[in-house]
Amino acid sequence: MSPHSLNAVPNAGAAGKTPADTPSGPPDGRPRRTTVVSQSDIEETILHPGTVRINVQGAFIVDEGPATPQSEEEGTHDPRDIRLPNHTAVVSHVAVDIGGSLAKLVYFSREGNSLSIGGRLNFVKFETDKIDKCIEFMRKLQRDHQQLNGSRPDELCIMATGGGAFKYYDKVREALGVEVIREDEMECLIIGLDFFITEIPNEVFTYSEDQPMEFAPFLSQPSSIYPYLLVNIGSGVSMVKVSGPRQYERIGGTSLGGGTLWGLLSLLTGARNFDDMLQLASNGDNATVDLLVGDIYGTAYNKIGLKSNHIASSFGKVYKMKRAAESEAEDGCNGDGKHHDPDELVQGSSEMPHGPAKFRPEDISRSLLYAVSNNIGQLAHLHAEKHQLPRIYFGGSFIGGHSQTMNTLSYAIRFWSKGTRQAYFLRHEGYLGAVGAFLKRQPRNWGRRNSFEER
Amino acid sequence: MSPHSLNAVPNAGAAGKTPADTPSGPPDGRPRRTTVVSQSDIEETILHPGTVRINVQGAFIVDEGPATPQSEEEGTHDPRDIRLPNHTAVVSHVAVDIGGSLAKLVYFSREGNSLSIGGRLNFVKFETDKIDKCIEFMRKLQRDHQQLNGSRPDELCIMATGGGAFKYYDKVREALGVEVIREDEMECLIIGLDFFITEIPNEVFTYSEDQPMEFAPFLSQPSSIYPYLLVNIGSGVSMVKVSGPRQYERIGGTSLGGGTLWGLLSLLTGARNFDDMLQLASNGDNATVDLLVGDIYGTAYNKIGLKSNHIASSFGKVYKMKRAAESEAEDGCNGDGKHHDPDELVQGSSEMPHGPAKFRPEDISRSLLYAVSNNIGQLAHLHAEKHQLPRIYFGGSFIGGHSQTMNTLSYAIRFWSKGTRQAYFLRHEGYLGAVGAFLKRQPRNWGRRNSFEER
């Protein structure tokens, strides 16, 4: 049975919300962090998370994007560039992490003003099925690199990771005529995550309903971050135990990940992209499709601590309601002698293929988002507990900065761990692997603490 | 990432089946049990599991049903009665376990021949939404009881458990005019399970592809069964640690259970009942909708031991294929310059509501059955490991004697535990709670070992 997580999006329907689910203080009794974003800035900060400029000496996040990133033919530019003000050397490589659904690309660009030193890391993503667009983009980077530095085209090399680094190896190498260096996916993920945790201030944050984006304190001792659990949520989910720099082990995972949510919602709702699905979920009420403890007991099951609004069965009302509606349709009004209240059947805008019972796509989206997120949260907790990992970092493109997803994951971790563990998120969550691959080959003296060796 | 479990139903499409997944011997090196059902009897034994009469001194399973149980207005009679040949006293109660989807009823009947001593336990289930049918059935039992024993109608009392014992308490009591004794759900589950394990020979079995129904040896020392994990799969899933008689604790659960499978499949396929859904699943190939490791890597990811046919993302191909089909439909043949092979898009008999991409209901059913079963198996393993429980018993109406479900759960337990744990199933899997409630009030000297006290 999963916790019934709460709606964290202002102005959305807050069905099932009870005072008991809304703790007035931090549930684990920990002191507040010092860096806090005020409530009014939350949505803006999630959409444009790079507005806070905090350290001109080292690397930092800089926002240039005008709006929420959207999928386009030319790739989606993440508005959260990372400025590297003190960097001067020529960077002659790009890095790409080609996953099951998305290809994530990281590249360095010098500042436009030729008098400035330094430059920035840029983040772009493509659908893996449109890998040609990604290759075309890299060709453009290749041309720019040649123009700026006068080098031969083959001097820009490609660092590649993710499954597609193997599947598309020949294709990329032949298309660009350059060296393609393949790096292990798990290693890149944790190198990238270590970099974000230890080098980029205001990158890592926690999420709760009353403090939706609370930056984690910047750790002065990089070694103190270990051990930790990385839960990387892409199409599928990988759970990686990290014991120290480059010391990692994949300890688990689940096939119920982003691909499951996107796949099922594309079948069940009219939504055609992730943003639409998440928007639907924000406006939904899962209680119309999920079977809650209260639906079974008529009350809470106090003996084992299950509240009446806990989800006993995700989609547990659907089969029953469809059956009831079908019987009624077959039997006519006087059929089975049982009459349903008008509000027993939810009318919605979605056209389901079979049977007369209708369910709102909003409610279906919310239920499935809860189901997938709660399940990942529970598995993450069990793995963190088993391996005694105090911190859990969530990465991967599934989260997408979406507050409801982060709230559900955070709630699940707090619920299952009884408040002893917390979920940490990253503003560049989707780019851990790509940044890790990028850092596998880098100029000297890169990074705040020179913690990365040159390849 | 979940194991890609295999098709265990003879003559069904065995897509994705490779020699590596078909071990020729027991994977964990354990010795074979002594009681083995031959391959040819498997399907028959699962459909009519009570044909083996093994002990006329004690209780045993007896089969009288002519065919597979089917949902009917009057309730579904399970063909697996349990004969109690040495019982003589009048039994003046029935027991009902009212869950989120199904109400399970257990009652005692004397042998038809009035010269025989003894009688039998009968098992009937109803849809919870048709609770009136269940009440009507109990009224009939009440009349029969009065006729046979000359007692007043109110002398037959109702033992009730499950959430519905609370929700429908007043309704049942008023309708029948009898005492309704409510019992705790978890306690009834484990009393019922203990009874089946220790009192009923050939009730508990293990499942593997080469030995689909292998009865567990009958334990001579009832105390040796502890500790164990009960995974009860109904609409939702409860995991209960059992340390000794009546010593139990709910240690976990998940909302991704039978209700999720039934609900989503009733939306996604034309199937209108559980049997149809399971039949679809037997004929499906999940590789058309699931993203496999091989789809991402082009090969296995050997470094972390993931085979190419492991499921990386359940339904992970759906979103991509729908997007591709939609782009093509919008752009016409010359649209995005990318042409799909005819066999890249799966044509099927299901009419999906949105978009031109079609997926076979068989493949969707199989994928979702794998996803739900694998997930339950993984969580069960993690809980068993955490609490050091050597045996895992699966109960609840989700399994329904379906070989593919049992095979997936068994495979998942073996996979995640690296062969150190095994899944155990029961022929009366859906009636643990009802039998437990029945046994809470019973005549003296009931049971093989007199292990149950009188209430």
Short mmCIF file of N, CA and C in Angstrom, two decimals, chain A residues 1-2 100-101 127 129-130 163-164 166-167 184-186 235-237 248 250 253-256 259-260 262-264 266-270 272-274 277 291 295-298 301 303-304 306 311-316 318-320 322-323 326 330 338 350-354 359 364 371 375 378-379 382-383 385-386 416, chain B residues 1-2 100-101 127 129-130 163-164 166-167 184-186 235-237 248 250 253-256 259-260 262-264 266-270 272-274 277 291 295-297 301 303-304 306 311-316 318-320 322-323 326 330 338 350-354 359 364 371 375 378-379 382-383 385-386 416:
data_model
loop_
_atom_site.label_atom_id
_atom_site.label_comp_id
_atom_site.label_asym_id
_atom_site.label_seq_id
_atom_site.Cartn_x
_atom_site.Cartn_y
_atom_site.Cartn_z
N MET A 1 0.84 -1.18 0.00
CA MET A 1 0.00 0.00 0.00
C MET A 1 0.88 1.24 0.00
N SER A 2 0.56 2.19 -0.81
CA SER A 2 1.44 3.34 -0.98
C SER A 2 0.86 4.55 -0.28
N GLY A 100 17.47 5.26 -23.78
CA GLY A 100 16.41 4.55 -24.47
C GLY A 100 15.40 5.49 -25.11
N SER A 101 15.19 6.64 -24.53
CA SER A 101 14.22 7.59 -25.08
C SER A 101 14.86 8.90 -25.52
N GLU A 127 15.23 13.45 -29.00
CA GLU A 127 14.66 12.11 -28.89
C GLU A 127 15.61 11.13 -29.57
N ASP A 129 15.04 8.45 -31.03
CA ASP A 129 14.56 8.00 -32.34
C ASP A 129 14.91 9.00 -33.44
N LYS A 130 15.21 10.24 -33.04
CA LYS A 130 15.64 11.23 -34.04
C LYS A 130 17.13 11.48 -33.88
N GLY A 163 23.28 3.42 -23.60
CA GLY A 163 23.16 2.27 -24.50
C GLY A 163 23.42 2.63 -25.95
N GLY A 164 22.97 3.83 -26.35
CA GLY A 164 23.12 4.24 -27.74
C GLY A 164 24.56 4.47 -28.16
N PHE A 166 26.75 2.42 -27.90
CA PHE A 166 27.11 1.16 -28.56
C PHE A 166 26.25 0.95 -29.80
N LYS A 167 24.95 1.16 -29.63
CA LYS A 167 24.03 0.90 -30.74
C LYS A 167 24.32 1.82 -31.93
N ASP A 184 31.62 3.98 -19.94
CA ASP A 184 30.62 3.19 -19.24
C ASP A 184 29.53 4.08 -18.65
N GLU A 185 28.29 3.64 -18.82
CA GLU A 185 27.14 4.45 -18.45
C GLU A 185 27.07 4.74 -16.94
N MET A 186 27.25 3.69 -16.14
CA MET A 186 27.12 3.88 -14.69
C MET A 186 28.23 4.79 -14.17
N SER A 235 13.87 5.94 -19.10
CA SER A 235 12.83 5.01 -19.54
C SER A 235 12.63 3.94 -18.47
N GLY A 236 13.74 3.38 -18.00
CA GLY A 236 13.73 2.47 -16.86
C GLY A 236 14.45 3.12 -15.70
N VAL A 237 14.64 2.37 -14.63
CA VAL A 237 15.23 2.94 -13.42
C VAL A 237 16.44 2.10 -13.00
N TYR A 248 31.47 2.38 -7.45
CA TYR A 248 30.02 2.28 -7.57
C TYR A 248 29.63 0.87 -7.93
N ARG A 250 25.86 -1.16 -9.37
CA ARG A 250 24.43 -1.14 -9.64
C ARG A 250 23.77 -2.18 -8.74
N GLY A 253 17.10 -1.92 -9.61
CA GLY A 253 16.41 -1.12 -10.60
C GLY A 253 15.02 -1.65 -10.80
N THR A 254 14.28 -0.99 -11.65
CA THR A 254 12.95 -1.48 -11.99
C THR A 254 12.61 -1.06 -13.42
N SER A 255 11.82 -1.90 -14.06
CA SER A 255 11.38 -1.57 -15.43
C SER A 255 10.21 -0.60 -15.41
N LEU A 256 9.67 -0.33 -14.22
CA LEU A 256 8.57 0.62 -14.11
C LEU A 256 9.13 2.03 -13.95
N GLY A 259 9.43 5.46 -19.08
CA GLY A 259 8.87 4.86 -20.29
C GLY A 259 7.50 4.24 -20.04
N THR A 260 7.32 3.72 -18.83
CA THR A 260 6.05 3.11 -18.48
C THR A 260 4.96 4.17 -18.35
N TRP A 262 5.02 7.28 -19.62
CA TRP A 262 4.78 7.93 -20.92
C TRP A 262 4.03 6.99 -21.87
N GLY A 263 4.42 5.73 -21.87
CA GLY A 263 3.80 4.76 -22.77
C GLY A 263 2.33 4.55 -22.44
N LEU A 264 2.05 4.28 -21.17
CA LEU A 264 0.66 4.01 -20.79
C LEU A 264 -0.20 5.27 -20.95
N SER A 266 0.26 7.69 -23.04
CA SER A 266 0.01 7.99 -24.45
C SER A 266 -1.08 7.09 -25.01
N LEU A 267 -1.25 5.90 -24.41
CA LEU A 267 -2.35 5.03 -24.82
C LEU A 267 -3.68 5.45 -24.18
N LEU A 268 -3.61 5.93 -22.95
CA LEU A 268 -4.85 6.13 -22.18
C LEU A 268 -5.40 7.54 -22.25
N THR A 269 -4.56 8.49 -22.61
CA THR A 269 -5.04 9.88 -22.66
C THR A 269 -4.70 10.46 -24.03
N GLY A 270 -5.21 11.63 -24.29
CA GLY A 270 -4.89 12.27 -25.56
C GLY A 270 -3.54 12.97 -25.56
N ARG A 272 0.14 14.08 -25.96
CA ARG A 272 1.11 13.66 -26.95
C ARG A 272 2.53 13.98 -26.56
N ASN A 273 2.73 14.63 -25.44
CA ASN A 273 4.11 14.82 -24.97
C ASN A 273 4.14 14.85 -23.45
N PHE A 274 5.34 14.83 -22.91
CA PHE A 274 5.48 14.70 -21.46
C PHE A 274 4.85 15.87 -20.72
N MET A 277 1.23 15.51 -20.36
CA MET A 277 0.87 14.46 -19.39
C MET A 277 0.99 14.98 -17.96
N LEU A 291 -8.37 2.70 -5.70
CA LEU A 291 -9.12 2.18 -4.56
C LEU A 291 -8.36 2.58 -3.30
N ASP A 295 -12.15 3.28 0.87
CA ASP A 295 -13.15 2.65 0.00
C ASP A 295 -13.40 1.20 0.41
N ILE A 296 -12.38 0.57 0.97
CA ILE A 296 -12.52 -0.84 1.36
C ILE A 296 -13.07 -0.96 2.77
N TYR A 297 -12.51 -0.16 3.66
CA TYR A 297 -12.88 -0.28 5.07
C TYR A 297 -14.02 0.64 5.48
N GLY A 298 -14.25 1.66 4.67
CA GLY A 298 -15.20 2.68 5.09
C GLY A 298 -14.56 3.63 6.09
N TYR A 301 -7.57 1.80 8.50
CA TYR A 301 -7.24 0.49 9.09
C TYR A 301 -6.17 0.80 10.13
N LYS A 303 -5.18 -0.35 12.92
CA LYS A 303 -4.34 -1.35 13.57
C LYS A 303 -2.97 -1.45 12.90
N ILE A 304 -2.94 -1.27 11.59
CA ILE A 304 -1.64 -1.33 10.92
C ILE A 304 -1.25 0.02 10.34
N LEU A 306 -2.80 2.36 8.46
CA LEU A 306 -3.14 2.81 7.11
C LEU A 306 -4.28 3.81 7.17
N ILE A 311 -3.54 4.79 -0.76
CA ILE A 311 -3.94 4.04 -1.95
C ILE A 311 -3.76 2.55 -1.69
N ALA A 312 -4.87 1.82 -1.66
CA ALA A 312 -4.78 0.37 -1.48
C ALA A 312 -4.46 -0.29 -2.80
N SER A 313 -5.06 0.21 -3.87
CA SER A 313 -4.86 -0.39 -5.19
C SER A 313 -4.93 0.69 -6.27
N SER A 314 -3.81 0.89 -6.95
CA SER A 314 -3.78 1.85 -8.05
C SER A 314 -4.69 1.33 -9.17
N PHE A 315 -5.57 2.18 -9.65
CA PHE A 315 -6.55 1.83 -10.68
C PHE A 315 -7.55 0.77 -10.19
N GLY A 316 -7.61 0.59 -8.87
CA GLY A 316 -8.44 -0.47 -8.31
C GLY A 316 -9.93 -0.23 -8.46
N VAL A 318 -11.22 0.95 -11.36
CA VAL A 318 -11.57 0.99 -12.78
C VAL A 318 -12.33 -0.24 -13.23
N TYR A 319 -11.81 -1.40 -12.89
CA TYR A 319 -12.44 -2.65 -13.35
C TYR A 319 -13.88 -2.74 -12.84
N LYS A 320 -14.04 -2.46 -11.55
CA LYS A 320 -15.37 -2.53 -10.95
C LYS A 320 -16.35 -1.58 -11.64
N LYS A 322 -16.13 -0.19 -14.60
CA LYS A 322 -16.41 -0.57 -16.00
C LYS A 322 -17.42 -1.71 -16.05
N ARG A 323 -17.23 -2.68 -15.16
CA ARG A 323 -18.15 -3.81 -15.11
C ARG A 323 -19.57 -3.33 -14.80
N GLU A 326 -21.02 -1.52 -17.74
CA GLU A 326 -21.35 -2.42 -18.83
C GLU A 326 -22.62 -3.21 -18.53
N GLU A 330 -26.02 -3.06 -20.71
CA GLU A 330 -26.60 -4.26 -21.31
C GLU A 330 -28.02 -4.50 -20.82
N LYS A 338 -30.11 -2.82 -9.69
CA LYS A 338 -29.24 -1.96 -8.91
C LYS A 338 -29.07 -0.65 -9.66
N SER A 350 -12.26 12.01 -21.95
CA SER A 350 -11.51 11.00 -22.70
C SER A 350 -12.46 9.96 -23.29
N GLU A 351 -12.17 9.54 -24.48
CA GLU A 351 -12.94 8.48 -25.10
C GLU A 351 -12.20 7.17 -24.95
N MET A 352 -12.63 6.35 -24.05
CA MET A 352 -12.00 5.05 -23.89
C MET A 352 -12.54 4.10 -24.95
N PRO A 353 -11.71 3.16 -25.36
CA PRO A 353 -12.12 2.34 -26.48
C PRO A 353 -13.21 1.33 -26.16
N HIS A 354 -13.23 0.84 -24.94
CA HIS A 354 -14.11 -0.28 -24.66
C HIS A 354 -15.05 0.05 -23.52
N PHE A 359 -13.46 7.64 -17.74
CA PHE A 359 -12.60 8.14 -16.68
C PHE A 359 -11.86 9.35 -17.23
N ILE A 364 -6.57 9.69 -14.51
CA ILE A 364 -5.72 8.56 -14.90
C ILE A 364 -4.25 8.96 -14.83
N ALA A 371 1.48 6.10 -8.89
CA ALA A 371 1.84 4.68 -8.82
C ALA A 371 3.32 4.48 -9.14
N ASN A 375 6.23 3.76 -6.27
CA ASN A 375 6.93 2.49 -6.38
C ASN A 375 8.44 2.71 -6.43
N GLN A 378 9.59 3.63 -2.97
CA GLN A 378 9.66 2.50 -2.05
C GLN A 378 10.89 1.64 -2.32
N LEU A 379 11.12 1.35 -3.59
CA LEU A 379 12.31 0.55 -3.93
C LEU A 379 13.59 1.28 -3.55
N LEU A 382 14.09 0.94 0.16
CA LEU A 382 14.53 -0.41 0.55
C LEU A 382 16.00 -0.63 0.22
N HIS A 383 16.43 -0.13 -0.93
CA HIS A 383 17.84 -0.30 -1.30
C HIS A 383 18.75 0.58 -0.44
N GLU A 385 18.18 1.53 2.58
CA GLU A 385 18.18 0.93 3.91
C GLU A 385 19.09 -0.30 3.94
N LYS A 386 18.93 -1.14 2.93
CA LYS A 386 19.72 -2.37 2.87
C LYS A 386 21.21 -2.08 2.86
N TRP A 416 8.25 5.88 3.81
CA TRP A 416 8.79 4.53 3.99
C TRP A 416 9.93 4.51 4.99
N MET B 1 15.50 -2.60 -13.47
CA MET B 1 15.35 -3.51 -14.61
C MET B 1 14.88 -4.88 -14.14
N SER B 2 13.93 -5.44 -14.80
CA SER B 2 13.32 -6.66 -14.32
C SER B 2 13.74 -7.84 -15.16
N GLY B 100 -11.45 -5.71 -1.44
CA GLY B 100 -11.73 -4.57 -2.30
C GLY B 100 -12.45 -4.96 -3.57
N SER B 101 -12.18 -6.14 -4.09
CA SER B 101 -12.79 -6.59 -5.34
C SER B 101 -13.68 -7.80 -5.16
N GLU B 127 -18.27 -10.97 -6.45
CA GLU B 127 -17.71 -9.64 -6.58
C GLU B 127 -18.24 -8.77 -5.44
N ASP B 129 -18.80 -5.74 -5.28
CA ASP B 129 -19.85 -4.80 -5.69
C ASP B 129 -21.22 -5.46 -5.74
N LYS B 130 -21.23 -6.78 -5.81
CA LYS B 130 -22.51 -7.50 -5.77
C LYS B 130 -22.67 -8.17 -4.42
N GLY B 163 -11.74 -5.64 4.66
CA GLY B 163 -12.25 -4.29 4.84
C GLY B 163 -13.77 -4.23 4.86
N GLY B 164 -14.40 -5.08 4.05
CA GLY B 164 -15.85 -5.08 3.95
C GLY B 164 -16.55 -5.54 5.20
N PHE B 166 -16.10 -4.34 7.93
CA PHE B 166 -16.44 -3.09 8.60
C PHE B 166 -17.42 -2.28 7.77
N LYS B 167 -17.12 -2.18 6.48
CA LYS B 167 -17.94 -1.35 5.60
C LYS B 167 -19.38 -1.89 5.52
N ASP B 184 -9.78 -9.52 12.69
CA ASP B 184 -8.74 -8.75 12.03
C ASP B 184 -8.26 -9.45 10.77
N GLU B 185 -8.10 -8.67 9.72
CA GLU B 185 -7.78 -9.21 8.40
C GLU B 185 -6.43 -9.94 8.37
N MET B 186 -5.41 -9.27 8.91
CA MET B 186 -4.07 -9.86 8.85
C MET B 186 -4.01 -11.14 9.67
N SER B 235 -6.62 -6.85 -4.69
CA SER B 235 -6.61 -5.58 -5.43
C SER B 235 -5.28 -4.88 -5.21
N GLY B 236 -4.86 -4.81 -3.96
CA GLY B 236 -3.53 -4.33 -3.60
C GLY B 236 -2.74 -5.47 -3.01
N VAL B 237 -1.55 -5.16 -2.53
CA VAL B 237 -0.65 -6.20 -2.04
C VAL B 237 -0.23 -5.89 -0.61
N TYR B 248 2.49 -11.89 14.01
CA TYR B 248 2.64 -11.38 12.65
C TYR B 248 2.76 -9.87 12.68
N ARG B 250 2.54 -6.58 9.61
CA ARG B 250 2.52 -6.12 8.20
C ARG B 250 3.77 -5.28 7.98
N GLY B 253 3.99 -3.44 1.50
CA GLY B 253 2.93 -3.67 0.54
C GLY B 253 3.11 -2.76 -0.65
N THR B 254 2.24 -2.90 -1.61
CA THR B 254 2.28 -1.99 -2.75
C THR B 254 0.87 -1.85 -3.31
N SER B 255 0.60 -0.68 -3.85
CA SER B 255 -0.71 -0.45 -4.47
C SER B 255 -0.76 -1.02 -5.88
N LEU B 256 0.38 -1.49 -6.38
CA LEU B 256 0.41 -2.09 -7.72
C LEU B 256 0.09 -3.57 -7.59
N GLY B 259 -5.76 -5.23 -8.76
CA GLY B 259 -6.65 -4.17 -9.21
C GLY B 259 -6.02 -3.31 -10.30
N THR B 260 -4.70 -3.14 -10.22
CA THR B 260 -3.98 -2.35 -11.21
C THR B 260 -3.98 -3.07 -12.56
N TRP B 262 -6.03 -5.53 -13.55
CA TRP B 262 -7.40 -5.65 -14.07
C TRP B 262 -7.91 -4.31 -14.57
N GLY B 263 -7.64 -3.27 -13.81
CA GLY B 263 -8.13 -1.94 -14.19
C GLY B 263 -7.52 -1.45 -15.49
N LEU B 264 -6.19 -1.52 -15.57
CA LEU B 264 -5.53 -1.02 -16.78
C LEU B 264 -5.88 -1.89 -17.98
N SER B 266 -8.59 -3.57 -18.45
CA SER B 266 -9.97 -3.36 -18.89
C SER B 266 -10.07 -2.06 -19.70
N LEU B 267 -9.17 -1.12 -19.45
CA LEU B 267 -9.14 0.10 -20.27
C LEU B 267 -8.43 -0.12 -21.59
N LEU B 268 -7.40 -0.94 -21.59
CA LEU B 268 -6.51 -1.03 -22.75
C LEU B 268 -6.87 -2.16 -23.72
N THR B 269 -7.60 -3.14 -23.25
CA THR B 269 -7.94 -4.27 -24.12
C THR B 269 -9.44 -4.47 -24.09
N GLY B 270 -9.94 -5.32 -24.95
CA GLY B 270 -11.37 -5.59 -24.96
C GLY B 270 -11.79 -6.59 -23.89
N ARG B 272 -13.08 -8.49 -20.77
CA ARG B 272 -14.08 -8.07 -19.80
C ARG B 272 -14.03 -8.86 -18.52
N ASN B 273 -13.18 -9.85 -18.45
CA ASN B 273 -13.02 -10.54 -17.16
C ASN B 273 -11.58 -11.03 -17.03
N PHE B 274 -11.24 -11.51 -15.83
CA PHE B 274 -9.86 -11.87 -15.54
C PHE B 274 -9.38 -12.99 -16.44
N MET B 277 -8.32 -11.79 -19.75
CA MET B 277 -7.07 -11.03 -19.68
C MET B 277 -5.88 -11.99 -19.61
N LEU B 291 10.64 -2.01 -23.76
CA LEU B 291 11.98 -1.67 -24.22
C LEU B 291 12.95 -2.64 -23.52
N ASP B 295 17.33 -3.52 -27.01
CA ASP B 295 16.84 -2.41 -27.83
C ASP B 295 17.65 -1.14 -27.60
N ILE B 296 18.19 -1.00 -26.39
CA ILE B 296 18.95 0.21 -26.05
C ILE B 296 20.42 0.04 -26.43
N TYR B 297 20.96 -1.12 -26.09
CA TYR B 297 22.40 -1.33 -26.28
C TYR B 297 22.73 -1.99 -27.61
N TYR B 301 24.23 -5.72 -21.64
CA TYR B 301 25.09 -4.80 -20.88
C TYR B 301 25.81 -5.70 -19.88
N LYS B 303 28.62 -5.74 -18.38
CA LYS B 303 29.35 -5.27 -17.21
C LYS B 303 28.51 -5.33 -15.94
N ILE B 304 27.22 -5.13 -16.07
CA ILE B 304 26.37 -5.23 -14.87
C ILE B 304 25.40 -6.39 -14.96
N LEU B 306 23.24 -7.56 -17.29
CA LEU B 306 21.90 -7.46 -17.86
C LEU B 306 21.88 -8.10 -19.24
N ILE B 311 13.96 -6.73 -19.45
CA ILE B 311 13.10 -5.57 -19.69
C ILE B 311 13.73 -4.34 -19.04
N ALA B 312 14.13 -3.39 -19.85
CA ALA B 312 14.68 -2.14 -19.32
C ALA B 312 13.54 -1.21 -18.91
N SER B 313 12.49 -1.19 -19.72
CA SER B 313 11.37 -0.29 -19.44
C SER B 313 10.07 -0.93 -19.91
N SER B 314 9.18 -1.20 -18.97
CA SER B 314 7.87 -1.74 -19.32
C SER B 314 7.10 -0.69 -20.11
N PHE B 315 6.56 -1.08 -21.24
CA PHE B 315 5.85 -0.17 -22.15
C PHE B 315 6.77 0.91 -22.73
N GLY B 316 8.08 0.68 -22.63
CA GLY B 316 9.04 1.70 -23.06
C GLY B 316 9.07 1.93 -24.57
N VAL B 318 6.21 2.09 -26.37
CA VAL B 318 4.91 2.58 -26.82
C VAL B 318 4.94 4.05 -27.20
N TYR B 319 5.49 4.86 -26.32
CA TYR B 319 5.49 6.30 -26.58
C TYR B 319 6.25 6.63 -27.86
N LYS B 320 7.42 6.01 -28.01
CA LYS B 320 8.23 6.26 -29.19
C LYS B 320 7.48 5.86 -30.47
N LYS B 322 4.25 5.44 -30.92
CA LYS B 322 3.08 6.29 -31.17
C LYS B 322 3.50 7.63 -31.78
N ARG B 323 4.58 8.19 -31.22
CA ARG B 323 5.09 9.46 -31.75
C ARG B 323 5.48 9.29 -33.22
N GLU B 326 2.44 8.93 -35.38
CA GLU B 326 1.70 10.18 -35.49
C GLU B 326 2.41 11.15 -36.42
N GLU B 330 0.86 12.61 -39.85
CA GLU B 330 0.72 14.05 -40.08
C GLU B 330 1.49 14.50 -41.31
N LYS B 338 12.01 9.93 -42.74
CA LYS B 338 12.33 8.64 -42.12
C LYS B 338 11.21 7.66 -42.44
N SER B 350 -6.82 -4.49 -31.50
CA SER B 350 -7.36 -3.52 -30.56
C SER B 350 -7.47 -2.14 -31.20
N GLU B 351 -8.53 -1.45 -30.89
CA GLU B 351 -8.68 -0.08 -31.36
C GLU B 351 -8.28 0.86 -30.24
N MET B 352 -7.10 1.43 -30.36
CA MET B 352 -6.68 2.39 -29.35
C MET B 352 -7.35 3.73 -29.63
N PRO B 353 -7.61 4.49 -28.57
CA PRO B 353 -8.39 5.70 -28.77
C PRO B 353 -7.63 6.82 -29.47
N HIS B 354 -6.34 6.91 -29.24
CA HIS B 354 -5.62 8.08 -29.72
C HIS B 354 -4.47 7.67 -30.62
N PHE B 359 -1.28 -1.46 -31.03
CA PHE B 359 -0.56 -2.49 -30.28
C PHE B 359 -1.53 -3.62 -29.99
N ILE B 364 0.09 -6.17 -24.88
CA ILE B 364 -0.12 -5.25 -23.76
C ILE B 364 -0.42 -6.04 -22.48
N ALA B 371 5.06 -6.80 -15.71
CA ALA B 371 5.44 -5.62 -14.92
C ALA B 371 4.94 -5.73 -13.48
N ASN B 375 7.37 -6.76 -10.29
CA ASN B 375 7.50 -5.74 -9.24
C ASN B 375 7.15 -6.33 -7.87
N GLN B 378 9.99 -8.53 -6.80
CA GLN B 378 11.17 -7.80 -6.32
C GLN B 378 10.94 -7.26 -4.91
N LEU B 379 9.77 -6.67 -4.69
CA LEU B 379 9.47 -6.15 -3.35
C LEU B 379 9.42 -7.29 -2.33
N LEU B 382 12.95 -8.25 -1.46
CA LEU B 382 13.63 -7.27 -0.60
C LEU B 382 13.12 -7.35 0.84
N HIS B 383 11.82 -7.57 1.00
CA HIS B 383 11.29 -7.68 2.35
C HIS B 383 11.72 -8.99 3.01
N GLU B 385 14.43 -10.63 2.41
CA GLU B 385 15.86 -10.50 2.71
C GLU B 385 16.06 -9.63 3.95
N LYS B 386 15.36 -8.51 3.98
CA LYS B 386 15.50 -7.57 5.09
C LYS B 386 15.17 -8.24 6.42
N TRP B 416 16.01 -12.31 -8.25
CA TRP B 416 16.46 -11.29 -7.32
C TRP B 416 17.23 -11.89 -6.15
#
